[in-house]
Amino acid sequence: ANFSMMAQSTMWAVRKMKPESGFELVKVPIPKPSSTEILMKVLACSLCGTDVHVHDWDPPFCEGRLTPPITTGHEVCGEVIELGDDVTEFKVGDLVSAESHLPCKSQKLRMNSEMCSMCKMGNEHICEHVKFFSVDVDGFLAEYATAPANILWKNPPDMSWEIGSLQESLGNSVYTVAASDVKGKDVAVFGLGPTGLNACAVARHMGARQVIAVAGSQKHIELAQQMGATTVINRHKEDPVEAIRKLTNGTGPHVVLEMSGNEQALNQALQAVMTTGMVTILGLYAKPVTFDLSKLVVLKDVTIRGIYGRKIWETWKLTSELLASGLNVKPVITHQFEGLKDYPVAIKAMHEGATGKCVFYPHGMKKISAI
């Protein structure tokens, strides 16, 4: 049946309604898919730090980057319930997740003359015209949502909804670790938000010899241990650089993953890394950072690698393969909510740094697996 022809015409959604701090839970019309889109029933939607910044109306969102009203949330697992007229690659009933970056092809800039140079080169994740769910177009923290079919990933039908929703975020960690060639190496991780915690699990699963995690709270110490870190350093109780060196025979780790976006952590990462080692950076810094380039990079022959988003679809394929081969990231899920009304509880917990991932089930937890 064509879903749009059915009786229900409105839905609940968590939206940024005004150019000020806060979200609102509001009733809005169920969107109708265009010819190249699908309509999905949102089964799970997980929150990201970006959602908190949008909620708080932080820069750059308050500086013209986002125009309310808009539905928040960009990490999703949903069931396809209606197809646009031109959609052939999916069928009703498919379980899907969405890439959060909308490159040229998903904005219908498909003619060669319209596509940006990055998309032409196969680097769609860093598209020069990129738009984002929950920032430029409506996101997924709602009962239903539309999305271009060409930005959807088809999941195994038996995948648990919460893992389906985590794949976008997990992909950041997979891309970061995969770009760092960690097999058989010592790895240190700074920044234990969900992407850092996931990176611990991915690094161990991809064969790192040891994974040293640097934590700042008891909650993150416990989560890092559950996510596969071989040693967790409390940065408030000991100098991370000295502690990391002791664990690596005085030389430092081959690879350091900087996931925090904190200037002090970046400096410590560069100090700790082995001479000829690699520092891979996913963290985003709120302002320009200062470090001794000559001493910490040039004279140590260190490689610095920046990571942005996920390769479309290379990282998604690798993430899917890792999950199928036993990668377990369920411990990162610390808060789960039926329905949407408790979004303030999730935002408060994220503000307090007392969370891993918060996952919402707009229609209830009918298919949640044990955590």
PDB file of C-alpha atoms in Angstrom, residues 57-360:
ATOM      1  CA  TRP A  57      22.733  26.864  19.587  1.00  0.00           C
ATOM      2  CA  ASP A  58      26.539  26.904  19.535  1.00  0.00           C
ATOM      3  CA  PRO A  59      28.704  28.177  16.679  1.00  0.00           C
ATOM      4  CA  PRO A  60      28.708  27.588  13.759  1.00  0.00           C
ATOM      5  CA  PHE A  61      24.996  26.771  13.888  1.00  0.00           C
ATOM      6  CA  CYS A  62      23.998  30.075  15.500  1.00  0.00           C
ATOM      7  CA  GLU A  63      26.068  31.956  12.908  1.00  0.00           C
ATOM      8  CA  GLY A  64      23.859  31.153   9.937  1.00  0.00           C
ATOM      9  CA  ARG A  65      24.866  27.503   9.418  1.00  0.00           C
ATOM     10  CA  LEU A  66      21.382  26.239  10.337  1.00  0.00           C
ATOM     11  CA  THR A  67      17.966  27.768   9.738  1.00  0.00           C
ATOM     12  CA  PRO A  68      15.106  26.547  11.963  1.00  0.00           C
ATOM     13  CA  PRO A  69      12.722  24.798  11.909  1.00  0.00           C
ATOM     14  CA  ILE A  70      14.471  21.481  11.258  1.00  0.00           C
ATOM     15  CA  THR A  71      14.244  17.933  12.624  1.00  0.00           C
ATOM     16  CA  THR A  72      17.386  16.844  14.477  1.00  0.00           C
ATOM     17  CA  GLY A  73      19.237  13.503  14.465  1.00  0.00           C
ATOM     18  CA  HIS A  74      21.385  12.002  11.697  1.00  0.00           C
ATOM     19  CA  GLU A  75      22.081   8.429  12.892  1.00  0.00           C
ATOM     20  CA  VAL A  76      19.264   6.101  11.898  1.00  0.00           C
ATOM     21  CA  CYS A  77      17.996   2.609  11.307  1.00  0.00           C
ATOM     22  CA  GLY A  78      14.652   2.399   9.554  1.00  0.00           C
ATOM     23  CA  GLU A  79      12.280   0.183   7.623  1.00  0.00           C
ATOM     24  CA  VAL A  80      11.427   1.191   4.059  1.00  0.00           C
ATOM     25  CA  ILE A  81       7.654   1.629   3.853  1.00  0.00           C
ATOM     26  CA  GLU A  82       7.213   3.579   0.598  1.00  0.00           C
ATOM     27  CA  LEU A  83       9.278   3.989  -2.556  1.00  0.00           C
ATOM     28  CA  GLY A  84       9.574   6.973  -4.859  1.00  0.00           C
ATOM     29  CA  ASP A  85       8.569   6.248  -8.468  1.00  0.00           C
ATOM     30  CA  ASP A  86      12.181   6.029  -9.700  1.00  0.00           C
ATOM     31  CA  VAL A  87      13.613   3.959  -6.824  1.00  0.00           C
ATOM     32  CA  THR A  88      14.594   0.460  -7.951  1.00  0.00           C
ATOM     33  CA  GLU A  89      17.438  -0.539  -5.600  1.00  0.00           C
ATOM     34  CA  PHE A  90      15.257  -1.016  -2.491  1.00  0.00           C
ATOM     35  CA  LYS A  91      11.961  -2.683  -1.703  1.00  0.00           C
ATOM     36  CA  VAL A  92       9.328  -2.141   0.975  1.00  0.00           C
ATOM     37  CA  GLY A  93      10.420  -3.937   4.148  1.00  0.00           C
ATOM     38  CA  ASP A  94      14.175  -3.398   3.684  1.00  0.00           C
ATOM     39  CA  LEU A  95      16.120  -2.433   6.821  1.00  0.00           C
ATOM     40  CA  VAL A  96      18.314   0.581   6.037  1.00  0.00           C
ATOM     41  CA  SER A  97      20.726   3.082   7.553  1.00  0.00           C
ATOM     42  CA  ALA A  98      21.684   6.451   6.080  1.00  0.00           C
ATOM     43  CA  GLU A  99      24.954   8.174   5.337  1.00  0.00           C
ATOM     44  CA  SER A 100      24.617  11.592   6.983  1.00  0.00           C
ATOM     45  CA  HIS A 101      26.575  13.483   4.314  1.00  0.00           C
ATOM     46  CA  LEU A 102      24.590  14.335   1.198  1.00  0.00           C
ATOM     47  CA  PRO A 103      27.056  14.663  -1.711  1.00  0.00           C
ATOM     48  CA  CYS A 104      26.370  16.024  -5.174  1.00  0.00           C
ATOM     49  CA  LYS A 105      24.529  12.903  -6.382  1.00  0.00           C
ATOM     50  CA  SER A 106      22.073  13.077  -3.492  1.00  0.00           C
ATOM     51  CA  GLN A 107      21.317  16.707  -4.286  1.00  0.00           C
ATOM     52  CA  LYS A 108      20.610  15.764  -7.914  1.00  0.00           C
ATOM     53  CA  LEU A 109      23.821  17.482  -9.071  1.00  0.00           C
ATOM     54  CA  ARG A 110      24.486  14.491 -11.289  1.00  0.00           C
ATOM     55  CA  MET A 111      25.586  16.007 -14.557  1.00  0.00           C
ATOM     56  CA  ASN A 112      29.369  16.007 -14.858  1.00  0.00           C
ATOM     57  CA  SER A 113      29.392  19.785 -15.232  1.00  0.00           C
ATOM     58  CA  GLU A 114      27.493  20.180 -11.957  1.00  0.00           C
ATOM     59  CA  MET A 115      29.464  17.735  -9.810  1.00  0.00           C
ATOM     60  CA  CYS A 116      32.284  19.030  -7.626  1.00  0.00           C
ATOM     61  CA  SER A 117      35.883  17.915  -8.144  1.00  0.00           C
ATOM     62  CA  MET A 118      35.875  15.779  -4.987  1.00  0.00           C
ATOM     63  CA  CYS A 119      32.804  13.794  -6.085  1.00  0.00           C
ATOM     64  CA  LYS A 120      34.328  13.328  -9.547  1.00  0.00           C
ATOM     65  CA  MET A 121      37.427  11.872  -7.842  1.00  0.00           C
ATOM     66  CA  GLY A 122      35.349   9.463  -5.763  1.00  0.00           C
ATOM     67  CA  ASN A 123      35.723  11.429  -2.527  1.00  0.00           C
ATOM     68  CA  GLU A 124      32.011  11.982  -1.947  1.00  0.00           C
ATOM     69  CA  HIS A 125      32.462  12.074   1.840  1.00  0.00           C
ATOM     70  CA  ILE A 126      34.234  15.427   1.456  1.00  0.00           C
ATOM     71  CA  CYS A 127      31.986  16.831  -1.278  1.00  0.00           C
ATOM     72  CA  GLU A 128      32.462  20.556  -1.850  1.00  0.00           C
ATOM     73  CA  HIS A 129      28.674  21.057  -1.910  1.00  0.00           C
ATOM     74  CA  VAL A 130      27.974  18.684   0.982  1.00  0.00           C
ATOM     75  CA  LYS A 131      24.738  19.005   2.923  1.00  0.00           C
ATOM     76  CA  PHE A 132      23.861  17.240   6.163  1.00  0.00           C
ATOM     77  CA  PHE A 133      20.812  15.593   7.618  1.00  0.00           C
ATOM     78  CA  SER A 134      19.631  17.578  10.698  1.00  0.00           C
ATOM     79  CA  VAL A 135      21.593  20.692   9.639  1.00  0.00           C
ATOM     80  CA  ASP A 136      20.576  21.403   6.029  1.00  0.00           C
ATOM     81  CA  VAL A 137      17.640  19.014   5.646  1.00  0.00           C
ATOM     82  CA  ASP A 138      15.349  17.312   8.151  1.00  0.00           C
ATOM     83  CA  GLY A 139      16.966  14.560  10.199  1.00  0.00           C
ATOM     84  CA  PHE A 140      15.682  11.349  11.736  1.00  0.00           C
ATOM     85  CA  LEU A 141      14.669  11.918  15.374  1.00  0.00           C
ATOM     86  CA  ALA A 142      11.058  11.415  14.340  1.00  0.00           C
ATOM     87  CA  GLU A 143       8.571   8.635  13.763  1.00  0.00           C
ATOM     88  CA  TYR A 144       9.024   8.730   9.973  1.00  0.00           C
ATOM     89  CA  ALA A 145      11.548  10.286   7.587  1.00  0.00           C
ATOM     90  CA  THR A 146      12.415  10.543   3.912  1.00  0.00           C
ATOM     91  CA  ALA A 147      15.894  10.138   2.420  1.00  0.00           C
ATOM     92  CA  PRO A 148      17.402   9.903  -1.064  1.00  0.00           C
ATOM     93  CA  ALA A 149      17.696   6.234  -1.996  1.00  0.00           C
ATOM     94  CA  ASN A 150      21.271   6.698  -3.218  1.00  0.00           C
ATOM     95  CA  ILE A 151      22.513   7.607   0.261  1.00  0.00           C
ATOM     96  CA  LEU A 152      21.056   4.560   2.017  1.00  0.00           C
ATOM     97  CA  TRP A 153      22.864   1.412   3.152  1.00  0.00           C
ATOM     98  CA  LYS A 154      20.925  -1.848   3.125  1.00  0.00           C
ATOM     99  CA  ASN A 155      21.359  -3.787   6.378  1.00  0.00           C
ATOM    100  CA  PRO A 156      21.021  -7.525   6.986  1.00  0.00           C
ATOM    101  CA  PRO A 157      17.358  -8.160   7.868  1.00  0.00           C
ATOM    102  CA  ASP A 158      18.307  -9.625  11.264  1.00  0.00           C
ATOM    103  CA  MET A 159      20.499  -6.694  12.363  1.00  0.00           C
ATOM    104  CA  SER A 160      19.416  -5.211  15.689  1.00  0.00           C
ATOM    105  CA  TRP A 161      18.005  -1.732  15.249  1.00  0.00           C
ATOM    106  CA  GLU A 162      20.368  -0.068  17.701  1.00  0.00           C
ATOM    107  CA  ILE A 163      23.449  -1.367  15.855  1.00  0.00           C
ATOM    108  CA  GLY A 164      21.890  -0.262  12.570  1.00  0.00           C
ATOM    109  CA  SER A 165      21.607   3.275  13.927  1.00  0.00           C
ATOM    110  CA  LEU A 166      25.213   3.281  15.220  1.00  0.00           C
ATOM    111  CA  GLN A 167      26.844   2.510  11.881  1.00  0.00           C
ATOM    112  CA  GLU A 168      27.167   6.136  10.769  1.00  0.00           C
ATOM    113  CA  SER A 169      29.013   7.080  13.974  1.00  0.00           C
ATOM    114  CA  LEU A 170      30.947   3.805  14.070  1.00  0.00           C
ATOM    115  CA  GLY A 171      32.096   4.516  10.516  1.00  0.00           C
ATOM    116  CA  ASN A 172      34.064   7.539  11.773  1.00  0.00           C
ATOM    117  CA  SER A 173      36.024   5.217  14.045  1.00  0.00           C
ATOM    118  CA  VAL A 174      36.452   2.512  11.392  1.00  0.00           C
ATOM    119  CA  TYR A 175      37.804   5.041   8.870  1.00  0.00           C
ATOM    120  CA  THR A 176      40.186   6.497  11.476  1.00  0.00           C
ATOM    121  CA  VAL A 177      41.546   3.104  12.548  1.00  0.00           C
ATOM    122  CA  ALA A 178      41.698   1.619   9.040  1.00  0.00           C
ATOM    123  CA  ALA A 179      43.695   4.622   7.798  1.00  0.00           C
ATOM    124  CA  SER A 180      46.246   4.033  10.583  1.00  0.00           C
ATOM    125  CA  ASP A 181      47.342   0.455   9.764  1.00  0.00           C
ATOM    126  CA  VAL A 182      47.148  -0.758  13.374  1.00  0.00           C
ATOM    127  CA  LYS A 183      47.669  -4.521  12.990  1.00  0.00           C
ATOM    128  CA  GLY A 184      50.410  -5.729  15.334  1.00  0.00           C
ATOM    129  CA  LYS A 185      51.032  -2.198  16.610  1.00  0.00           C
ATOM    130  CA  ASP A 186      50.689  -0.292  19.874  1.00  0.00           C
ATOM    131  CA  VAL A 187      47.856   2.231  19.676  1.00  0.00           C
ATOM    132  CA  ALA A 188      46.898   5.061  22.048  1.00  0.00           C
ATOM    133  CA  VAL A 189      43.493   6.755  21.968  1.00  0.00           C
ATOM    134  CA  PHE A 190      42.817  10.277  23.279  1.00  0.00           C
ATOM    135  CA  GLY A 191      39.177  11.350  23.622  1.00  0.00           C
ATOM    136  CA  LEU A 192      36.711   8.738  24.864  1.00  0.00           C
ATOM    137  CA  GLY A 193      33.434   9.973  23.528  1.00  0.00           C
ATOM    138  CA  PRO A 194      31.572   7.327  21.518  1.00  0.00           C
ATOM    139  CA  THR A 195      33.899   7.624  18.501  1.00  0.00           C
ATOM    140  CA  GLY A 196      36.981   7.163  20.707  1.00  0.00           C
ATOM    141  CA  LEU A 197      35.370   4.249  22.543  1.00  0.00           C
ATOM    142  CA  ASN A 198      34.391   2.653  19.242  1.00  0.00           C
ATOM    143  CA  ALA A 199      37.948   3.192  18.003  1.00  0.00           C
ATOM    144  CA  CYS A 200      39.231   1.126  20.955  1.00  0.00           C
ATOM    145  CA  ALA A 201      36.981  -1.778  19.929  1.00  0.00           C
ATOM    146  CA  VAL A 202      37.816  -1.450  16.230  1.00  0.00           C
ATOM    147  CA  ALA A 203      41.581  -1.236  16.834  1.00  0.00           C
ATOM    148  CA  ARG A 204      41.542  -4.410  18.941  1.00  0.00           C
ATOM    149  CA  HIS A 205      39.350  -6.195  16.397  1.00  0.00           C
ATOM    150  CA  MET A 206      41.716  -5.160  13.579  1.00  0.00           C
ATOM    151  CA  GLY A 207      44.681  -6.681  15.378  1.00  0.00           C
ATOM    152  CA  ALA A 208      46.344  -3.911  17.404  1.00  0.00           C
ATOM    153  CA  ARG A 209      48.871  -5.373  19.865  1.00  0.00           C
ATOM    154  CA  GLN A 210      47.694  -3.110  22.667  1.00  0.00           C
ATOM    155  CA  VAL A 211      45.192  -0.274  22.914  1.00  0.00           C
ATOM    156  CA  ILE A 212      45.946   2.382  25.532  1.00  0.00           C
ATOM    157  CA  ALA A 213      42.972   4.639  26.233  1.00  0.00           C
ATOM    158  CA  VAL A 214      43.261   8.034  27.961  1.00  0.00           C
ATOM    159  CA  ALA A 215      40.149   8.787  30.016  1.00  0.00           C
ATOM    160  CA  GLY A 216      38.936  11.664  32.169  1.00  0.00           C
ATOM    161  CA  SER A 217      36.005  10.150  34.069  1.00  0.00           C
ATOM    162  CA  GLN A 218      35.198   6.928  35.888  1.00  0.00           C
ATOM    163  CA  LYS A 219      32.366   6.249  33.436  1.00  0.00           C
ATOM    164  CA  HIS A 220      34.725   6.459  30.467  1.00  0.00           C
ATOM    165  CA  ILE A 221      37.319   4.297  32.230  1.00  0.00           C
ATOM    166  CA  GLU A 222      34.697   1.576  32.670  1.00  0.00           C
ATOM    167  CA  LEU A 223      33.406   1.921  29.112  1.00  0.00           C
ATOM    168  CA  ALA A 224      36.918   1.822  27.611  1.00  0.00           C
ATOM    169  CA  GLN A 225      37.620  -1.417  29.455  1.00  0.00           C
ATOM    170  CA  GLN A 226      34.374  -2.900  28.139  1.00  0.00           C
ATOM    171  CA  MET A 227      35.222  -1.724  24.613  1.00  0.00           C
ATOM    172  CA  GLY A 228      38.549  -3.553  24.490  1.00  0.00           C
ATOM    173  CA  ALA A 229      41.218  -1.151  25.747  1.00  0.00           C
ATOM    174  CA  THR A 230      44.089  -3.159  27.209  1.00  0.00           C
ATOM    175  CA  THR A 231      45.042  -0.312  29.575  1.00  0.00           C
ATOM    176  CA  VAL A 232      43.097   2.800  30.592  1.00  0.00           C
ATOM    177  CA  ILE A 233      44.968   5.852  31.907  1.00  0.00           C
ATOM    178  CA  ASN A 234      43.177   8.367  34.128  1.00  0.00           C
ATOM    179  CA  ARG A 235      44.564  11.671  32.902  1.00  0.00           C
ATOM    180  CA  HIS A 236      43.647  13.346  36.201  1.00  0.00           C
ATOM    181  CA  LYS A 237      45.829  10.941  38.201  1.00  0.00           C
ATOM    182  CA  GLU A 238      48.916  10.525  36.024  1.00  0.00           C
ATOM    183  CA  ASP A 239      50.704  12.177  33.118  1.00  0.00           C
ATOM    184  CA  PRO A 240      49.345  10.430  30.003  1.00  0.00           C
ATOM    185  CA  VAL A 241      52.593  10.884  28.049  1.00  0.00           C
ATOM    186  CA  GLU A 242      54.755   9.302  30.758  1.00  0.00           C
ATOM    187  CA  ALA A 243      52.241   6.512  31.363  1.00  0.00           C
ATOM    188  CA  ILE A 244      51.993   5.693  27.641  1.00  0.00           C
ATOM    189  CA  ARG A 245      55.782   5.600  27.299  1.00  0.00           C
ATOM    190  CA  LYS A 246      56.081   3.193  30.231  1.00  0.00           C
ATOM    191  CA  LEU A 247      53.630   0.860  28.515  1.00  0.00           C
ATOM    192  CA  THR A 248      55.590   0.952  25.246  1.00  0.00           C
ATOM    193  CA  ASN A 249      59.152   0.328  26.488  1.00  0.00           C
ATOM    194  CA  GLY A 250      59.918   4.040  26.487  1.00  0.00           C
ATOM    195  CA  THR A 251      59.485   4.532  22.751  1.00  0.00           C
ATOM    196  CA  GLY A 252      55.806   5.496  22.507  1.00  0.00           C
ATOM    197  CA  PRO A 253      53.042   3.861  20.437  1.00  0.00           C
ATOM    198  CA  HIS A 254      53.256   3.397  16.696  1.00  0.00           C
ATOM    199  CA  VAL A 255      49.863   5.082  16.282  1.00  0.00           C
ATOM    200  CA  VAL A 256      47.947   7.687  18.299  1.00  0.00           C
ATOM    201  CA  LEU A 257      44.295   8.413  17.527  1.00  0.00           C
ATOM    202  CA  GLU A 258      43.258  11.931  18.581  1.00  0.00           C
ATOM    203  CA  MET A 259      39.476  11.883  18.838  1.00  0.00           C
ATOM    204  CA  SER A 260      38.885  14.699  21.351  1.00  0.00           C
ATOM    205  CA  GLY A 261      39.376  18.004  19.536  1.00  0.00           C
ATOM    206  CA  ASN A 262      41.268  19.258  22.605  1.00  0.00           C
ATOM    207  CA  GLU A 263      44.515  21.224  22.156  1.00  0.00           C
ATOM    208  CA  GLN A 264      46.200  19.720  25.216  1.00  0.00           C
ATOM    209  CA  ALA A 265      45.313  16.205  24.032  1.00  0.00           C
ATOM    210  CA  LEU A 266      46.774  16.939  20.586  1.00  0.00           C
ATOM    211  CA  ASN A 267      50.028  18.111  22.146  1.00  0.00           C
ATOM    212  CA  GLN A 268      50.158  15.033  24.367  1.00  0.00           C
ATOM    213  CA  ALA A 269      49.440  12.783  21.375  1.00  0.00           C
ATOM    214  CA  LEU A 270      52.353  14.317  19.455  1.00  0.00           C
ATOM    215  CA  GLN A 271      54.644  14.051  22.480  1.00  0.00           C
ATOM    216  CA  ALA A 272      53.692  10.429  23.133  1.00  0.00           C
ATOM    217  CA  VAL A 273      53.855   9.002  19.612  1.00  0.00           C
ATOM    218  CA  MET A 274      56.907   7.014  18.598  1.00  0.00           C
ATOM    219  CA  THR A 275      59.481   8.709  16.374  1.00  0.00           C
ATOM    220  CA  THR A 276      58.406   7.842  12.782  1.00  0.00           C
ATOM    221  CA  GLY A 277      54.914   7.103  14.144  1.00  0.00           C
ATOM    222  CA  MET A 278      51.513   8.361  13.049  1.00  0.00           C
ATOM    223  CA  VAL A 279      48.964  10.656  14.683  1.00  0.00           C
ATOM    224  CA  THR A 280      45.504  10.329  13.122  1.00  0.00           C
ATOM    225  CA  ILE A 281      43.069  13.112  13.965  1.00  0.00           C
ATOM    226  CA  LEU A 282      39.283  12.893  13.876  1.00  0.00           C
ATOM    227  CA  GLY A 283      38.716  15.507  16.608  1.00  0.00           C
ATOM    228  CA  LEU A 284      37.487  18.948  15.528  1.00  0.00           C
ATOM    229  CA  TYR A 285      38.995  21.944  17.320  1.00  0.00           C
ATOM    230  CA  ALA A 286      36.883  24.958  18.210  1.00  0.00           C
ATOM    231  CA  LYS A 287      39.775  27.346  17.508  1.00  0.00           C
ATOM    232  CA  PRO A 288      43.298  27.244  16.016  1.00  0.00           C
ATOM    233  CA  VAL A 289      45.751  25.131  18.025  1.00  0.00           C
ATOM    234  CA  THR A 290      49.412  25.677  18.882  1.00  0.00           C
ATOM    235  CA  PHE A 291      52.122  23.006  18.978  1.00  0.00           C
ATOM    236  CA  ASP A 292      55.855  22.802  18.280  1.00  0.00           C
ATOM    237  CA  LEU A 293      55.838  21.620  14.666  1.00  0.00           C
ATOM    238  CA  SER A 294      59.622  21.354  14.399  1.00  0.00           C
ATOM    239  CA  LYS A 295      60.150  19.415  17.630  1.00  0.00           C
ATOM    240  CA  LEU A 296      57.038  17.227  17.654  1.00  0.00           C
ATOM    241  CA  VAL A 297      56.552  16.501  13.956  1.00  0.00           C
ATOM    242  CA  VAL A 298      59.493  17.341  11.665  1.00  0.00           C
ATOM    243  CA  LEU A 299      62.365  16.205  13.911  1.00  0.00           C
ATOM    244  CA  LYS A 300      60.415  13.068  14.890  1.00  0.00           C
ATOM    245  CA  ASP A 301      59.548  12.222  11.258  1.00  0.00           C
ATOM    246  CA  VAL A 302      55.887  11.900  12.353  1.00  0.00           C
ATOM    247  CA  THR A 303      52.959  11.535   9.950  1.00  0.00           C
ATOM    248  CA  ILE A 304      49.790  13.485  10.751  1.00  0.00           C
ATOM    249  CA  ARG A 305      46.614  12.316   9.041  1.00  0.00           C
ATOM    250  CA  GLY A 306      43.257  14.084   9.158  1.00  0.00           C
ATOM    251  CA  ILE A 307      40.021  12.083   8.909  1.00  0.00           C
ATOM    252  CA  TYR A 308      36.595  13.378   7.961  1.00  0.00           C
ATOM    253  CA  GLY A 309      33.371  11.398   7.931  1.00  0.00           C
ATOM    254  CA  ARG A 310      33.321   8.012   6.247  1.00  0.00           C
ATOM    255  CA  LYS A 311      34.324   6.930   2.739  1.00  0.00           C
ATOM    256  CA  ILE A 312      31.148   6.338   0.712  1.00  0.00           C
ATOM    257  CA  TRP A 313      30.775   3.353   0.430  1.00  0.00           C
ATOM    258  CA  GLU A 314      34.172   1.872   1.224  1.00  0.00           C
ATOM    259  CA  THR A 315      33.974   2.532   4.976  1.00  0.00           C
ATOM    260  CA  TRP A 316      30.369   1.333   5.173  1.00  0.00           C
ATOM    261  CA  LYS A 317      31.367  -1.959   3.530  1.00  0.00           C
ATOM    262  CA  LEU A 318      34.291  -2.427   5.941  1.00  0.00           C
ATOM    263  CA  THR A 319      32.091  -1.542   8.938  1.00  0.00           C
ATOM    264  CA  SER A 320      29.512  -4.111   7.825  1.00  0.00           C
ATOM    265  CA  GLU A 321      32.240  -6.761   7.436  1.00  0.00           C
ATOM    266  CA  LEU A 322      33.702  -6.003  10.878  1.00  0.00           C
ATOM    267  CA  LEU A 323      30.274  -6.307  12.525  1.00  0.00           C
ATOM    268  CA  ALA A 324      29.610  -9.571  10.685  1.00  0.00           C
ATOM    269  CA  SER A 325      32.980 -10.932  11.885  1.00  0.00           C
ATOM    270  CA  GLY A 326      32.194 -10.279  15.544  1.00  0.00           C
ATOM    271  CA  LEU A 327      33.034  -6.637  16.284  1.00  0.00           C
ATOM    272  CA  ASN A 328      31.043  -5.811  19.424  1.00  0.00           C
ATOM    273  CA  VAL A 329      30.224  -2.172  20.103  1.00  0.00           C
ATOM    274  CA  LYS A 330      27.075  -2.690  22.179  1.00  0.00           C
ATOM    275  CA  PRO A 331      28.738  -1.571  25.462  1.00  0.00           C
ATOM    276  CA  VAL A 332      28.938   1.970  24.005  1.00  0.00           C
ATOM    277  CA  ILE A 333      25.126   2.181  24.294  1.00  0.00           C
ATOM    278  CA  THR A 334      24.441   3.478  27.809  1.00  0.00           C
ATOM    279  CA  HIS A 335      20.983   5.071  27.471  1.00  0.00           C
ATOM    280  CA  GLN A 336      17.895   3.827  25.630  1.00  0.00           C
ATOM    281  CA  PHE A 337      14.512   5.500  25.329  1.00  0.00           C
ATOM    282  CA  GLU A 338      11.137   4.335  24.054  1.00  0.00           C
ATOM    283  CA  GLY A 339       9.361   7.081  22.166  1.00  0.00           C
ATOM    284  CA  LEU A 340      10.763  10.598  21.777  1.00  0.00           C
ATOM    285  CA  LYS A 341       9.533  12.489  24.841  1.00  0.00           C
ATOM    286  CA  ASP A 342      12.678  11.865  26.933  1.00  0.00           C
ATOM    287  CA  TYR A 343      15.042  13.745  24.610  1.00  0.00           C
ATOM    288  CA  PRO A 344      15.770  16.315  27.424  1.00  0.00           C
ATOM    289  CA  VAL A 345      17.028  13.455  29.624  1.00  0.00           C
ATOM    290  CA  ALA A 346      19.456  12.385  26.901  1.00  0.00           C
ATOM    291  CA  ILE A 347      20.685  15.932  26.262  1.00  0.00           C
ATOM    292  CA  LYS A 348      21.245  16.464  30.011  1.00  0.00           C
ATOM    293  CA  ALA A 349      23.206  13.217  30.331  1.00  0.00           C
ATOM    294  CA  MET A 350      25.347  14.128  27.317  1.00  0.00           C
ATOM    295  CA  HIS A 351      26.029  17.566  28.809  1.00  0.00           C
ATOM    296  CA  GLU A 352      27.217  15.872  31.979  1.00  0.00           C
ATOM    297  CA  GLY A 353      29.563  13.554  30.089  1.00  0.00           C
ATOM    298  CA  ALA A 354      27.839  10.597  31.711  1.00  0.00           C
ATOM    299  CA  THR A 355      26.997   8.710  28.530  1.00  0.00           C
ATOM    300  CA  GLY A 356      28.200   6.586  25.728  1.00  0.00           C
ATOM    301  CA  LYS A 357      25.505   6.495  23.064  1.00  0.00           C
ATOM    302  CA  CYS A 358      21.852   7.467  23.607  1.00  0.00           C
ATOM    303  CA  VAL A 359      19.443   5.551  21.363  1.00  0.00           C
ATOM    304  CA  PHE A 360      15.762   6.364  20.776  1.00  0.00           C
TER     305      PHE A 360
END
